[in-house]
PDB file of C-alpha atoms in Angstrom:
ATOM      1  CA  UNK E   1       0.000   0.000   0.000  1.00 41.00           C
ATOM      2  CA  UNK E   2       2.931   2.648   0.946  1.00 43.00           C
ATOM      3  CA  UNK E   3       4.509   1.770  -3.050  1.00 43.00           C
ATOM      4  CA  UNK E   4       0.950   2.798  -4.613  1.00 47.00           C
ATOM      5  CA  UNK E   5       0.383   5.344  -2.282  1.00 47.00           C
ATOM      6  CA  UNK E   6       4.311   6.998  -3.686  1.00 50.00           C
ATOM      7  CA  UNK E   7       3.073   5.915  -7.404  1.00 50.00           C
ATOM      8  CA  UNK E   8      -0.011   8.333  -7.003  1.00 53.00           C
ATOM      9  CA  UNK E   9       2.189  11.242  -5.793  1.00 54.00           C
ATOM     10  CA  UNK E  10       4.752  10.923  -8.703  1.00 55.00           C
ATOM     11  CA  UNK E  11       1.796  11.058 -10.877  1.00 50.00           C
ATOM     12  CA  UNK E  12       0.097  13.832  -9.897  1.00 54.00           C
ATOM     13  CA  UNK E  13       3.553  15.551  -9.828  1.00 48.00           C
ATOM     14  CA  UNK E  14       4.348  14.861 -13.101  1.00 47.00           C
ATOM     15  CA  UNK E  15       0.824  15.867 -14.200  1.00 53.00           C
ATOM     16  CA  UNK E  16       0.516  19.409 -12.350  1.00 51.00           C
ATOM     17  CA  UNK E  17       3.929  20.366 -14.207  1.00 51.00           C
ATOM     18  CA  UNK E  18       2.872  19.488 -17.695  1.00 51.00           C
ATOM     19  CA  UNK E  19      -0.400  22.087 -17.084  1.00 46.00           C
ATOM     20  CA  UNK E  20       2.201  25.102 -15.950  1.00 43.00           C
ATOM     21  CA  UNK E  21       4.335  24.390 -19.040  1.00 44.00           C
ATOM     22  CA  UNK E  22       1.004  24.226 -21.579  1.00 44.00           C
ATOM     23  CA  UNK E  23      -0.158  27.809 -19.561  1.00 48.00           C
ATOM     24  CA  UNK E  24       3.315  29.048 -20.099  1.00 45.00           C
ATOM     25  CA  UNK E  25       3.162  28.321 -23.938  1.00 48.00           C
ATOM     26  CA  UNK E  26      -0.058  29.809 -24.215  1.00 43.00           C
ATOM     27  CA  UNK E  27       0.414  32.761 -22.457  1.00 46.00           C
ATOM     28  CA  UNK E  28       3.738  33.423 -24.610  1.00 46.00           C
ATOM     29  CA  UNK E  29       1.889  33.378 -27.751  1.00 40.00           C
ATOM     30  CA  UNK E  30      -0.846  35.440 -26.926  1.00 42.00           C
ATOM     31  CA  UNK E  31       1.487  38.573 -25.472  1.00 38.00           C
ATOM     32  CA  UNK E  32       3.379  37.572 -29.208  1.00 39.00           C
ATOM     33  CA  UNK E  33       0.264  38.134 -30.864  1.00 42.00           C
ATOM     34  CA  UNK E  34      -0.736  41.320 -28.923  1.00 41.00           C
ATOM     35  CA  UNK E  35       2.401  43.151 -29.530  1.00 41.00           C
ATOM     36  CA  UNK E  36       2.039  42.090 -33.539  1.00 46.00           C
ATOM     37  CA  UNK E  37      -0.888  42.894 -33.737  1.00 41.00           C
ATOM     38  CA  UNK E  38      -0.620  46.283 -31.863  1.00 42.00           C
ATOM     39  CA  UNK E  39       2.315  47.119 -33.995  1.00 42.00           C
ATOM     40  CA  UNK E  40       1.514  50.166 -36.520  1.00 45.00           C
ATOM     41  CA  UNK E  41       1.617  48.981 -40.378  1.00 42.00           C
ATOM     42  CA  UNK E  42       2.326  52.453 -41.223  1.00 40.00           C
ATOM     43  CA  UNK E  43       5.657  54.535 -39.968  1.00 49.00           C
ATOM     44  CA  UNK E  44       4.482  57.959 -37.955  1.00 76.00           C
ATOM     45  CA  UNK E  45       4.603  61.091 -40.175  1.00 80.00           C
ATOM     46  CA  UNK E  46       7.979  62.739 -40.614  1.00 85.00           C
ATOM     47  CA  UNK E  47       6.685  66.893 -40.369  1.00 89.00           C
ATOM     48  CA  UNK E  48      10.038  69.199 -40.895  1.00 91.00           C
ATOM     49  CA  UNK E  49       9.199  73.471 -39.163  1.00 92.00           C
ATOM     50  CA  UNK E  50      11.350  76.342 -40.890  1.00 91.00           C
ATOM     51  CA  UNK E  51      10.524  79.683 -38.896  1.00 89.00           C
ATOM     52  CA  UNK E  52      11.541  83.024 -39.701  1.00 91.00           C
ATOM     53  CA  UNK E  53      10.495  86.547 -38.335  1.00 89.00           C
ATOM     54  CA  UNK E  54       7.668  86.471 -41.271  1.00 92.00           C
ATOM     55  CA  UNK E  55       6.941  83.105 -42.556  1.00 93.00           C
ATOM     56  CA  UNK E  56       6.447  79.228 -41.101  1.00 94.00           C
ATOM     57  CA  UNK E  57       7.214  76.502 -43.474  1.00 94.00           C
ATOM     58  CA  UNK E  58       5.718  73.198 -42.672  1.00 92.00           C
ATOM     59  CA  UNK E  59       7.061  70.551 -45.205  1.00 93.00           C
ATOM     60  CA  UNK E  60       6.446  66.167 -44.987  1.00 85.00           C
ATOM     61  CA  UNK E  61       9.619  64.992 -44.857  1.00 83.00           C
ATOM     62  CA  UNK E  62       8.565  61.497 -44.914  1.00 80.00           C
ATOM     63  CA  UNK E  63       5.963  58.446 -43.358  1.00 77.00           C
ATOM     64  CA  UNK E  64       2.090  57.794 -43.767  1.00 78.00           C
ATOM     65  CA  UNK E  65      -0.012  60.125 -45.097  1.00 82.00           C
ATOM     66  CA  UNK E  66      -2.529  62.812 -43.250  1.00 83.00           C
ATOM     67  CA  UNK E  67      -6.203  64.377 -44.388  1.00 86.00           C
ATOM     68  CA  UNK E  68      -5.268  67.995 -45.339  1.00 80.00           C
ATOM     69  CA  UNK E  69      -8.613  69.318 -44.059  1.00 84.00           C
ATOM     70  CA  UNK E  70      -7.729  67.963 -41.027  1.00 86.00           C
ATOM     71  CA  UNK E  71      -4.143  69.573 -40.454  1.00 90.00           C
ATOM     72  CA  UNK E  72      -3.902  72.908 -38.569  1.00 92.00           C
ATOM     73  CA  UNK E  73      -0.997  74.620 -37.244  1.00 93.00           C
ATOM     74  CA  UNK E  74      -0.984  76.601 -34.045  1.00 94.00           C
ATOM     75  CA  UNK E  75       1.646  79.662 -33.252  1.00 91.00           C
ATOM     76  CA  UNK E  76       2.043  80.155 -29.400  1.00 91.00           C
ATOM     77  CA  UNK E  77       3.813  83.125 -27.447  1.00 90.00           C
ATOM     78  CA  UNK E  78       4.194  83.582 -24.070  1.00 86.00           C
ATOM     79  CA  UNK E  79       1.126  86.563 -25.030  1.00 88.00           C
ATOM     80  CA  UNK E  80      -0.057  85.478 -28.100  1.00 88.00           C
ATOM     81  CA  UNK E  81      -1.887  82.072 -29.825  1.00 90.00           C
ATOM     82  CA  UNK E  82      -2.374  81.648 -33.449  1.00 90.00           C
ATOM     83  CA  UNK E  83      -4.296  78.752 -35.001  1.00 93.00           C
ATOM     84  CA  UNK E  84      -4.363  78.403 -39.001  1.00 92.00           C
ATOM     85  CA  UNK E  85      -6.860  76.076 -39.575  1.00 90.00           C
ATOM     86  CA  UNK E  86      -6.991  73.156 -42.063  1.00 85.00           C
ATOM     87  CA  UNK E  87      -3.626  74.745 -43.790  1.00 85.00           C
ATOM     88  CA  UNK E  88      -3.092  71.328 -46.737  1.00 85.00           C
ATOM     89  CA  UNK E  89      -6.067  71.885 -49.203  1.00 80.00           C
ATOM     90  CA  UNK E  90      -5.788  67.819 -50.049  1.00 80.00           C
ATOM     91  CA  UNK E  91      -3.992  64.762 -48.878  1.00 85.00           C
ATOM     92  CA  UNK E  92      -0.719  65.460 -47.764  1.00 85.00           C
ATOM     93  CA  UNK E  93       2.283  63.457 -48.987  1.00 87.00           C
ATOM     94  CA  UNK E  94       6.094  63.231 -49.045  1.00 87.00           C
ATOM     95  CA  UNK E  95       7.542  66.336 -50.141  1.00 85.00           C
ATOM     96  CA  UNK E  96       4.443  68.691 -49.812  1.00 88.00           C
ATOM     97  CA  UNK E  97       4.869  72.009 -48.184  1.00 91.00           C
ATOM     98  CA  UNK E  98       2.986  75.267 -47.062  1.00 90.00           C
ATOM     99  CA  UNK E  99       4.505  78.481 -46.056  1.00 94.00           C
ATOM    100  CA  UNK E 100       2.411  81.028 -43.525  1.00 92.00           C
ATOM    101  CA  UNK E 101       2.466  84.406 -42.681  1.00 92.00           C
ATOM    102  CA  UNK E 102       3.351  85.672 -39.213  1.00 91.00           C
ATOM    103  CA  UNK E 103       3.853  88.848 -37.146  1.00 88.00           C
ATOM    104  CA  UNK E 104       4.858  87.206 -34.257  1.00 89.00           C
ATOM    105  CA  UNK E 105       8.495  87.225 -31.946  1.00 87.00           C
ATOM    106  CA  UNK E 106      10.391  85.928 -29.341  1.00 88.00           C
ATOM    107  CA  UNK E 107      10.368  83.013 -28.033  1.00 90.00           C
ATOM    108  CA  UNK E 108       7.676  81.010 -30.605  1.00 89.00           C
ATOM    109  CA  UNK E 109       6.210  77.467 -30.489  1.00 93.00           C
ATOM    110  CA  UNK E 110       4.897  76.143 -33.852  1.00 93.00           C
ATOM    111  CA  UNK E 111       2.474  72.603 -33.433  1.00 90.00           C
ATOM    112  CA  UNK E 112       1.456  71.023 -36.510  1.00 90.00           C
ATOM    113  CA  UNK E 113      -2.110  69.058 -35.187  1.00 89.00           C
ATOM    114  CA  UNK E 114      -4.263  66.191 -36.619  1.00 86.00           C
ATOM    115  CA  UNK E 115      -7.583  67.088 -35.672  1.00 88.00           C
ATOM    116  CA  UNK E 116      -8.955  64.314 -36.998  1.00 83.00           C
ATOM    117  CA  UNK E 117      -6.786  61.920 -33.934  1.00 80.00           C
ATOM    118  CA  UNK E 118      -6.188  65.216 -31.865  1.00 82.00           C
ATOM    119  CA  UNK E 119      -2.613  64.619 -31.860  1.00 84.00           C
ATOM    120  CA  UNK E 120       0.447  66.698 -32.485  1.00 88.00           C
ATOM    121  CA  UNK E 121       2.388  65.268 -34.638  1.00 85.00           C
ATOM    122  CA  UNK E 122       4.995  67.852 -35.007  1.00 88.00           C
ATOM    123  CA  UNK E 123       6.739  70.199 -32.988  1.00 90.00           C
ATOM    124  CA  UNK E 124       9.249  73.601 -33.245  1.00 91.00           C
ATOM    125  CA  UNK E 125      10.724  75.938 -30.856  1.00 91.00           C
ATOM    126  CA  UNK E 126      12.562  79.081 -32.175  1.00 88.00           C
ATOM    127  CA  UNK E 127      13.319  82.429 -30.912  1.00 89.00           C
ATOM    128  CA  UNK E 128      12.572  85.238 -33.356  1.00 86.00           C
ATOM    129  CA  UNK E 129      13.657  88.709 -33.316  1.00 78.00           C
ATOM    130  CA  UNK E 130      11.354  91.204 -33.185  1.00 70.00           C
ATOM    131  CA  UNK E 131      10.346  92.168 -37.196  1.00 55.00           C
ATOM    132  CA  UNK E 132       9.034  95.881 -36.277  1.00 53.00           C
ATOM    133  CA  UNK E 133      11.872  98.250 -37.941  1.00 45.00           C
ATOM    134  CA  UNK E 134      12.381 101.741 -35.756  1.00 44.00           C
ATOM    135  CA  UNK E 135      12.313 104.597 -38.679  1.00 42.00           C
ATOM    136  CA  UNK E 136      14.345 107.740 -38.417  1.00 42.00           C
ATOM    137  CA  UNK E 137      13.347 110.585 -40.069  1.00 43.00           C
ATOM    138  CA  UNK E 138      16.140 113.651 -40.653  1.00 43.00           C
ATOM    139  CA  UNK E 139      14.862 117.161 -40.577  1.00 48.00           C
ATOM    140  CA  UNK E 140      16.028 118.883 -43.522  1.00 49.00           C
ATOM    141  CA  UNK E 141      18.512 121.764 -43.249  1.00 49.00           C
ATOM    142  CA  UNK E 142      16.925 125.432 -44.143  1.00 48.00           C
ATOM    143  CA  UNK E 143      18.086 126.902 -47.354  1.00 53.00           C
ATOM    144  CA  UNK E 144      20.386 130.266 -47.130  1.00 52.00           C
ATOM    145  CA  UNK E 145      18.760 133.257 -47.942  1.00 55.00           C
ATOM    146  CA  UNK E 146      20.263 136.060 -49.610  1.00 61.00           C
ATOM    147  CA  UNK E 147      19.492 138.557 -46.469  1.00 58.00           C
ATOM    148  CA  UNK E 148      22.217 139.898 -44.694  1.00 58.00           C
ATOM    149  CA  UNK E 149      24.433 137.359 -42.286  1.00 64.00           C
ATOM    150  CA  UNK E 150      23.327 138.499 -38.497  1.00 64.00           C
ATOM    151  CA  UNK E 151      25.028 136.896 -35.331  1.00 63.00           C
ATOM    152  CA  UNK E 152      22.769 134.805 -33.629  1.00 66.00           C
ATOM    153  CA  UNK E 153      23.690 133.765 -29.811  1.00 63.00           C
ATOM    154  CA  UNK E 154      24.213 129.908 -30.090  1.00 64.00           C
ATOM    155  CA  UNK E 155      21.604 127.932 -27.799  1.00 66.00           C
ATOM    156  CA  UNK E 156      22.060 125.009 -25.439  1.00 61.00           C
ATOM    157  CA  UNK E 157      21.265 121.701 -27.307  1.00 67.00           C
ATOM    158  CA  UNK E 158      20.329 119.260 -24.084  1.00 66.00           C
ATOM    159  CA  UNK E 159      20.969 115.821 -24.914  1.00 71.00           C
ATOM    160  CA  UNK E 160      18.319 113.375 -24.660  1.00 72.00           C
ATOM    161  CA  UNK E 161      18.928 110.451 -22.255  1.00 74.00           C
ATOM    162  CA  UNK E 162      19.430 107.170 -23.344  1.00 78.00           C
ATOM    163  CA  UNK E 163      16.638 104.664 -22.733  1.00 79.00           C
ATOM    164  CA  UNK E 164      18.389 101.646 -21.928  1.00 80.00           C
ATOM    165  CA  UNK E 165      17.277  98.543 -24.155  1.00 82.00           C
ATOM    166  CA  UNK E 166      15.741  95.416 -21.988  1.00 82.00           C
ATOM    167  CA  UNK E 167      18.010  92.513 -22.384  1.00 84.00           C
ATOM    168  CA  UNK E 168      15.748  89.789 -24.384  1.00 87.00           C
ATOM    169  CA  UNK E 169      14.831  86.108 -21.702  1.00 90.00           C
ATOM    170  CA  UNK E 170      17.160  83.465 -22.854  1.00 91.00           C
ATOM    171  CA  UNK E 171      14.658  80.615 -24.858  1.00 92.00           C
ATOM    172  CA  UNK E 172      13.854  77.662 -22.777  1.00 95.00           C
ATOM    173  CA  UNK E 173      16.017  74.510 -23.261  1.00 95.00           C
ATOM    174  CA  UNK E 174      15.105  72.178 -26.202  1.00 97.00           C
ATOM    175  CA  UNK E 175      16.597  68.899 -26.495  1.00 97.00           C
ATOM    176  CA  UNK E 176      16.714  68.191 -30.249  1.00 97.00           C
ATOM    177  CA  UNK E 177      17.365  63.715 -30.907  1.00 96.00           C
ATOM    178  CA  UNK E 178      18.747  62.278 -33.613  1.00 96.00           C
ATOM    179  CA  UNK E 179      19.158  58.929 -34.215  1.00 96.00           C
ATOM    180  CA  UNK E 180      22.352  57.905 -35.368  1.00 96.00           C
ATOM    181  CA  UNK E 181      22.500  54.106 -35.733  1.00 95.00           C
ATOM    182  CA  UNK E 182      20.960  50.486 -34.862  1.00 95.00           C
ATOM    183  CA  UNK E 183      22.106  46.838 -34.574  1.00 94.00           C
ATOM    184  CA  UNK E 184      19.025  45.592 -36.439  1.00 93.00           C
ATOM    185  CA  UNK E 185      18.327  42.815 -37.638  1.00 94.00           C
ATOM    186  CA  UNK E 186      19.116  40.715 -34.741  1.00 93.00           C
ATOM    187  CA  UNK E 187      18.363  37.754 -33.617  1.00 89.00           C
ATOM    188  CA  UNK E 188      15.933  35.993 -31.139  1.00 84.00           C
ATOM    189  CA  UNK E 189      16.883  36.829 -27.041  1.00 86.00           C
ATOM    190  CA  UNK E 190      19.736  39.283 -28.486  1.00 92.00           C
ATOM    191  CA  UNK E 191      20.172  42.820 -27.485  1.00 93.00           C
ATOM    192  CA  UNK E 192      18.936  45.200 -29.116  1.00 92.00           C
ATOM    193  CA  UNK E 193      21.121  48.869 -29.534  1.00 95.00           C
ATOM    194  CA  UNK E 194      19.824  52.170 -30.177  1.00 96.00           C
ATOM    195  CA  UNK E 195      22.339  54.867 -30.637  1.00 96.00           C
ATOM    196  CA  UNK E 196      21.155  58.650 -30.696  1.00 97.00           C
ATOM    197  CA  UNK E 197      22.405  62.098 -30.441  1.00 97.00           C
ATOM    198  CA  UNK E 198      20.814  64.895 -28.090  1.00 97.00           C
ATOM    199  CA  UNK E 199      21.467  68.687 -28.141  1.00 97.00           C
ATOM    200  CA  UNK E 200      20.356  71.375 -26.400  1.00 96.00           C
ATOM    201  CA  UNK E 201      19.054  73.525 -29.171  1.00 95.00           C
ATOM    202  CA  UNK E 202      17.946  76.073 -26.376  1.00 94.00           C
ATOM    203  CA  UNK E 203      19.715  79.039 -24.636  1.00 94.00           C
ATOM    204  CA  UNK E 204      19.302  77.862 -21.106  1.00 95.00           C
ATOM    205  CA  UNK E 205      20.721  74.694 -19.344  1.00 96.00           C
ATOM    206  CA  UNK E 206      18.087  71.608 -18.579  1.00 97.00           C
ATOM    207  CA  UNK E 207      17.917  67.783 -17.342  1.00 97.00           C
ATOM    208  CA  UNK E 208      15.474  65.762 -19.189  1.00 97.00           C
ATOM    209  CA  UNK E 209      14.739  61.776 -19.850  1.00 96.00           C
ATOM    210  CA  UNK E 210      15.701  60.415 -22.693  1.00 96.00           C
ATOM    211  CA  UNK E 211      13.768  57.079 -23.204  1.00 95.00           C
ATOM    212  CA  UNK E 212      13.417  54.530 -25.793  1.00 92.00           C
ATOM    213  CA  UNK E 213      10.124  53.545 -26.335  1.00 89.00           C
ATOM    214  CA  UNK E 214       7.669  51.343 -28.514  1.00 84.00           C
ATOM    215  CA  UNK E 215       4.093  50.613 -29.144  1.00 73.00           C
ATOM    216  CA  UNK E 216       1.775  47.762 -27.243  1.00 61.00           C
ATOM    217  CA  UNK E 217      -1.830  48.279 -28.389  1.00 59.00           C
ATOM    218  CA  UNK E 218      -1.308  51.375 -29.636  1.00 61.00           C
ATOM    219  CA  UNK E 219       0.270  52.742 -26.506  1.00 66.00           C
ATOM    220  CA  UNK E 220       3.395  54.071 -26.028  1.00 73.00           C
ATOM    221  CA  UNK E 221       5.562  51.717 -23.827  1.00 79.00           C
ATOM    222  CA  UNK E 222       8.917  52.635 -22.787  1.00 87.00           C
ATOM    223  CA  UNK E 223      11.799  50.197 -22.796  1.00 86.00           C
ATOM    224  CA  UNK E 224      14.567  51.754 -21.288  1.00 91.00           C
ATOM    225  CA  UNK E 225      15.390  55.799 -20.342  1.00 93.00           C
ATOM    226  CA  UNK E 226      18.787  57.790 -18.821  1.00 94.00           C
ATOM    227  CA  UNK E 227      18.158  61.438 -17.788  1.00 96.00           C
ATOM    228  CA  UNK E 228      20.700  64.005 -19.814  1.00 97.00           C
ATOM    229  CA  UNK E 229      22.104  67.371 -18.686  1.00 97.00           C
ATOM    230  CA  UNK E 230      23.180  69.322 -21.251  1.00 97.00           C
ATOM    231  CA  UNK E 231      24.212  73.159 -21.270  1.00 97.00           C
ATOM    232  CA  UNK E 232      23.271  75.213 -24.133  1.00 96.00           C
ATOM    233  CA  UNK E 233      24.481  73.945 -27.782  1.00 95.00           C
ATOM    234  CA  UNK E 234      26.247  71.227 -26.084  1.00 97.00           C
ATOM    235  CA  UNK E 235      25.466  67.642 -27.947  1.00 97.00           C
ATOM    236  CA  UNK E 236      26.036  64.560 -26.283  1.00 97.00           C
ATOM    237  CA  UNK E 237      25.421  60.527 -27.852  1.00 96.00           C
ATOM    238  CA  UNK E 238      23.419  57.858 -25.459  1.00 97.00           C
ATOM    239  CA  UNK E 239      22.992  54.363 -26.217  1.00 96.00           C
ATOM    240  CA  UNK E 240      20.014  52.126 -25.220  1.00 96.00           C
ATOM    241  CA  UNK E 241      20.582  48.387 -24.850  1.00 94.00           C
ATOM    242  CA  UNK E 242      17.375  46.227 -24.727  1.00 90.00           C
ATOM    243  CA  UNK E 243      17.564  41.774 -24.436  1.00 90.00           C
ATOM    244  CA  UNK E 244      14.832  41.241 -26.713  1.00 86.00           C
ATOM    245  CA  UNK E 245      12.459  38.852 -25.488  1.00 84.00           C
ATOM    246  CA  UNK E 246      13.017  35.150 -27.606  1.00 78.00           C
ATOM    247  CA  UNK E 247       9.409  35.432 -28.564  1.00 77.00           C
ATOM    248  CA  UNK E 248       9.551  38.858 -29.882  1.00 76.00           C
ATOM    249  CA  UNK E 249       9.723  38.361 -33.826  1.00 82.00           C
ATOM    250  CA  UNK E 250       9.192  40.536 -36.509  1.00 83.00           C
ATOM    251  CA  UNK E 251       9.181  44.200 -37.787  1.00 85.00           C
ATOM    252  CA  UNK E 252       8.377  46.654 -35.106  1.00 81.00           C
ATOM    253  CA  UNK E 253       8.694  50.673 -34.905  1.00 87.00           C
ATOM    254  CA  UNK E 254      10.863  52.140 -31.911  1.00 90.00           C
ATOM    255  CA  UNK E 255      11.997  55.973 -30.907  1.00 93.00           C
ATOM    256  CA  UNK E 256      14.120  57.759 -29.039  1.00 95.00           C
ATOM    257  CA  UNK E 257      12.483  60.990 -27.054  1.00 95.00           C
ATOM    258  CA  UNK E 258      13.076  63.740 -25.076  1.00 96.00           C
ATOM    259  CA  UNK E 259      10.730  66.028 -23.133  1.00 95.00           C
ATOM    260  CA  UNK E 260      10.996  68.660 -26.763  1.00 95.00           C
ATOM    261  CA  UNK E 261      11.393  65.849 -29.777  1.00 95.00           C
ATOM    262  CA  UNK E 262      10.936  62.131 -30.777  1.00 93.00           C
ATOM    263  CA  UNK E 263      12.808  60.418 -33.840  1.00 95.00           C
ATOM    264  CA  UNK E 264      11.375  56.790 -34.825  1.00 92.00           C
ATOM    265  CA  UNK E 265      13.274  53.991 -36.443  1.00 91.00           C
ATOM    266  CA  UNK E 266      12.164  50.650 -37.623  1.00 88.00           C
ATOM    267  CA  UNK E 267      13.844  47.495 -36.496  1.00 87.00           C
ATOM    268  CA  UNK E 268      13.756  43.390 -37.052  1.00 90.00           C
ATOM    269  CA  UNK E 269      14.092  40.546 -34.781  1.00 87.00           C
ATOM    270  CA  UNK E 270      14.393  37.270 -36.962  1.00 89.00           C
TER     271      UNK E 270
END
């Protein structure tokens, strides 16, 4: 009886192991087919800002393609807000551009917005001078008469004082990334390595996270991050190491952010 009674133990031993391994399998393949499935088929729109003291250039650079009616671009000061609404008359591709008219300065944030998601997909910081011209205007010199040359008492020309001009707020810190390379393809349970650039594009110093980050169901998820101090126009390179999980096949989109910018690339696991 004690050698049947050990026989039933090994058994159900055995038995309760086999379940957790078929629960582990299954579990695998549905988190495999969640992130594929979550994964966009399209790459995010590539939206390049030129800004001078009159004009804003918005121009696709690259990516997926948006609804013109549904693209506006907004102009914010730390006084003023401009919106210019549905600025793309049709769908916008690769390589189309518009150019704006502005009377703005200073320090100026430019968002390109898809009203249709309400998203920004694009976004510029600059610092304009101010575009209104001072005018001087000379007082012409009387002409000499022929009357006879008298001797006038000279007068006391007081010199006006000198209004002192405001020194202009240094622009807030903007940490523009780049990035520069990638390891892809690789493998199943490899690393994967992200290597970017970040500069401070700004005139004051700033610490920000820089993360690299992915999509799960249409959600941002972020994979690894390092905070950054940079002082103005300084550039500095971080690299992001990830063990990709040995289920984890296929193409999927990844970026590289600050608190200012994002930059996407594309990678591979085979």
């Amino acid at each position: 009886m004690k050698l049947d009674r050990g026989q039933s133990e090994t058994v159900g031993v055995v038995l309760l192991l086999g379940v957790v391994v078929v629960i582990t399998s299954v579990g695998g393949v549905a988190v495999l087919a969640a992130i594929d499935a979550s994964t966009p088929e399209t790459p995010p729109v590539d939206i390049a800002i030129e800004a001078t003291e009159t004009d804003i250039i918005v121009t696709h650079g690259g990516g997926g393609t948006l609804d013109g009616g549904h693209v506006d671009v907004i102009l914010q000061t730390d006084t003023d807000e401009r919106r210019y609404e549905s600025v793309f008359e049709d769908e916008v591709t690769p390589g189309d551009e518009v150019t704006l008219t502005h009377e703005m300065s200073g320090s100026l944030t430019v968002l390109v917005v898809d009203t249709e998601s309400d998203s920004v997909v694009a976004r510029e910081t600059v610092v304009l001078a101010d575009s209104t011209a001072t005018e001087t205007t000379a007082t012409p010199s009387a002409t000499p008469t022929e009357a006879p040359t008298e001797t006038e008492t000279p007068t006391a020309t007081s010199t006006p004082a000198e209004t002192p001009t405001p020194t202009p707020e240094p622009s807030p810190a903007f940490f523009d990334v780049r990035i520069d390379d990638t390891n892809s393809p690789v493998g199943e349970g490899e690393t994967f390595v992200v290597e970017a650039t970040v500069t401070n594009r700004g005139e004051r110093a700033d610490t920000q996270e820089v993360s690299l980050n992915t999509f799960v169901w249409w959600f941002p998820a972020e994979l690894a991050g390092k905070d950054v101090t940079l002082e103005p126009g300084e550039s500095t390179q971080v690299t992001f190491r990830y063990d990709v999980p040995r289920w984890a096949t296929g193409h999927w989109w990844v970026a590289v952010s600050s608190d200012d910018d994002t930059e996407w690339t594309r990678g591979e696991v085979r």
